Short mmCIF file of C-alpha atoms in Angstrom, two decimals:
data_model
loop_
_atom_site.label_atom_id
_atom_site.label_comp_id
_atom_site.label_asym_id
_atom_site.label_seq_id
_atom_site.Cartn_x
_atom_site.Cartn_y
_atom_site.Cartn_z
CA MET N 14 18.87 -3.16 -11.51
CA LYS N 15 18.09 -0.06 -9.51
CA PRO N 16 20.06 0.62 -6.33
CA ILE N 17 18.56 -0.69 -3.11
CA ILE N 18 18.42 2.12 -0.58
CA LEU N 19 16.71 1.23 2.68
CA ASN N 20 17.38 3.64 5.51
CA GLU N 21 15.78 5.95 8.04
CA SER N 22 15.10 8.67 5.46
CA ASN N 23 12.82 6.36 3.46
CA GLU N 24 11.46 4.51 6.50
CA PHE N 25 13.54 1.44 5.61
CA GLU N 26 11.47 0.62 2.51
CA MET N 27 11.23 1.22 -1.22
CA SER N 28 8.84 0.14 -3.94
CA ILE N 29 9.81 -2.40 -6.57
CA ASP N 30 8.10 -4.14 -9.46
CA ILE N 31 7.74 -7.89 -9.85
CA PRO N 32 6.57 -9.23 -13.22
CA GLN N 33 4.00 -11.60 -11.69
CA GLU N 34 2.24 -8.84 -9.74
CA GLU N 35 0.25 -5.92 -11.15
CA ASN N 36 0.78 -3.60 -8.18
CA GLU N 37 3.96 -2.20 -6.70
CA ILE N 38 5.54 -4.28 -3.99
CA PHE N 39 7.39 -2.88 -1.00
CA LEU N 40 10.90 -4.07 -0.24
CA SER N 41 11.87 -3.34 3.35
CA ILE N 42 14.40 -4.22 6.01
CA SER N 43 13.58 -4.74 9.66
CA ASP N 44 14.75 -1.73 11.66
CA ASP N 45 15.65 -4.18 14.46
CA LEU N 46 18.66 -5.23 12.38
CA GLU N 47 22.06 -3.52 12.54
CA SER N 48 22.16 -3.87 8.75
CA ALA N 49 19.24 -1.43 8.48
CA TYR N 50 21.54 1.38 9.60
CA GLN N 51 24.37 0.58 7.18
CA GLU N 52 24.72 1.17 3.47
CA ILE N 53 23.88 -1.99 1.53
CA SER N 54 26.98 -3.21 -0.31
CA LYS N 55 26.90 -4.01 -4.03
CA GLU N 56 27.36 -7.70 -3.18
CA ASN N 57 24.36 -7.71 -0.86
CA GLN N 58 22.28 -5.75 -3.36
CA LEU N 59 23.03 -8.50 -5.88
CA ARG N 60 21.95 -11.15 -3.36
CA ILE N 61 18.68 -9.31 -2.72
CA TRP N 62 18.01 -8.77 -6.44
CA ASN N 63 18.78 -12.45 -7.06
CA PHE N 64 15.98 -13.39 -4.67
CA ILE N 65 13.59 -10.87 -6.25
CA GLU N 66 14.42 -12.10 -9.76
CA ARG N 67 13.58 -15.66 -8.66
CA SER N 68 10.07 -14.50 -7.74
CA ASP N 69 8.49 -16.78 -10.33
CA ASN N 70 9.76 -19.72 -8.24
CA TRP N 71 9.14 -18.58 -4.65
CA LEU N 72 5.89 -16.78 -5.44
CA ALA N 73 4.41 -20.00 -6.85
CA LEU N 74 5.52 -21.92 -3.74
CA ALA N 75 4.16 -19.24 -1.41
CA LYS N 76 0.78 -19.01 -3.12
CA ALA N 77 0.50 -22.80 -3.19
CA ARG N 78 1.13 -22.86 0.57
CA ILE N 79 -1.66 -20.33 1.15
CA LYS N 80 -4.01 -22.32 -1.12
CA VAL N 81 -3.53 -25.40 1.09
CA GLU N 82 -5.18 -23.48 3.93
CA LEU N 83 -7.49 -21.20 1.93
CA PRO N 84 -8.19 -22.89 -1.43
CA SER N 85 -10.53 -20.28 -2.88
CA ALA N 86 -8.72 -17.18 -1.61
CA GLU N 87 -7.47 -14.41 -3.85
CA VAL N 88 -3.86 -13.66 -2.94
CA GLN N 89 -1.80 -10.53 -3.58
CA LEU N 90 1.84 -9.99 -2.65
CA LEU N 91 2.32 -6.81 -0.61
CA ARG N 92 5.83 -6.81 0.84
CA ILE N 93 9.21 -8.50 0.85
CA ASN N 94 10.95 -7.89 4.17
CA ILE N 95 14.63 -8.62 4.80
CA LEU N 96 14.70 -10.39 8.17
CA SER N 97 18.34 -11.43 8.57
CA GLU N 98 21.55 -9.46 8.92
CA LEU N 99 23.06 -8.92 5.50
CA ASP N 100 26.40 -10.41 6.55
CA GLU N 101 24.77 -13.79 7.24
CA GLU N 102 25.60 -16.55 4.78
CA ASP N 103 21.96 -17.30 3.97
CA LEU N 104 19.41 -14.49 3.91
CA VAL N 105 15.87 -14.89 5.21
CA PHE N 106 13.03 -12.95 3.61
CA GLY N 107 9.57 -12.34 5.02
CA ILE N 108 6.85 -12.42 2.38
CA GLN N 109 3.57 -10.69 3.24
CA PHE N 110 0.26 -11.20 1.41
CA TRP N 111 -3.22 -9.72 1.34
CA VAL N 112 -5.69 -12.62 1.34
CA SER N 113 -9.36 -12.20 0.42
CA GLU N 114 -10.55 -14.73 3.00
CA ASP N 115 -8.71 -13.05 5.89
CA ARG N 116 -8.39 -9.36 5.09
CA GLU N 117 -7.68 -8.44 8.69
CA HIS N 118 -4.65 -10.69 9.18
CA GLY N 119 -3.46 -11.65 5.69
CA ARG N 120 -0.76 -14.30 5.46
CA GLY N 121 2.99 -14.26 5.76
CA MET N 122 5.92 -16.58 5.61
CA LYS N 123 9.67 -16.68 5.98
CA ILE N 124 11.62 -18.03 3.02
CA ARG N 125 15.30 -18.97 3.00
CA HIS N 126 17.21 -17.46 0.07
CA SER N 127 19.45 -20.43 -0.76
CA ASP N 128 16.82 -23.09 -1.38
CA LEU N 129 13.51 -21.16 -1.17
CA PHE N 130 12.44 -23.32 1.77
CA ILE N 131 9.44 -21.94 3.68
CA ILE N 132 10.76 -21.73 7.24
CA ASP N 133 7.59 -20.43 8.88
CA TYR N 134 3.99 -19.70 7.85
CA GLY N 135 1.07 -17.92 9.51
CA ILE N 136 -0.69 -14.57 9.66
CA ALA N 137 1.04 -11.62 8.00
CA ASP N 138 3.04 -10.76 11.14
CA VAL N 139 5.19 -13.86 10.50
CA ALA N 140 6.73 -11.97 7.57
CA LEU N 141 7.57 -8.91 9.65
CA PHE N 142 9.48 -10.25 12.63
CA ASN N 143 12.46 -12.55 12.89
#
């Protein structure tokens, strides 16, 4: 597990690898959050890595949701964005995808950490803003 460092010096993002995806994925935190300007504690890093390590579960759910709307689309994960303050009990992650059938807008969704429930779904911007 590599340290998660998301701050102003790296534009609040870093690249990570996910086994189900061939390309690098960006992990980022919204700079609208107070947490973006604080060091991420070991406990919160573990919470974030726990979500990332469960990617086989949430990625399948996310891609299935996109396929409901765009059945023949190719889908590629681009970004995981932390959308909630890190001191909140349940984290919310924004998941952003490139989609072959809508290259201009892509698709995005918000997923709750605790139960992987898809809170919101729409164009890619959904994954970027809380």
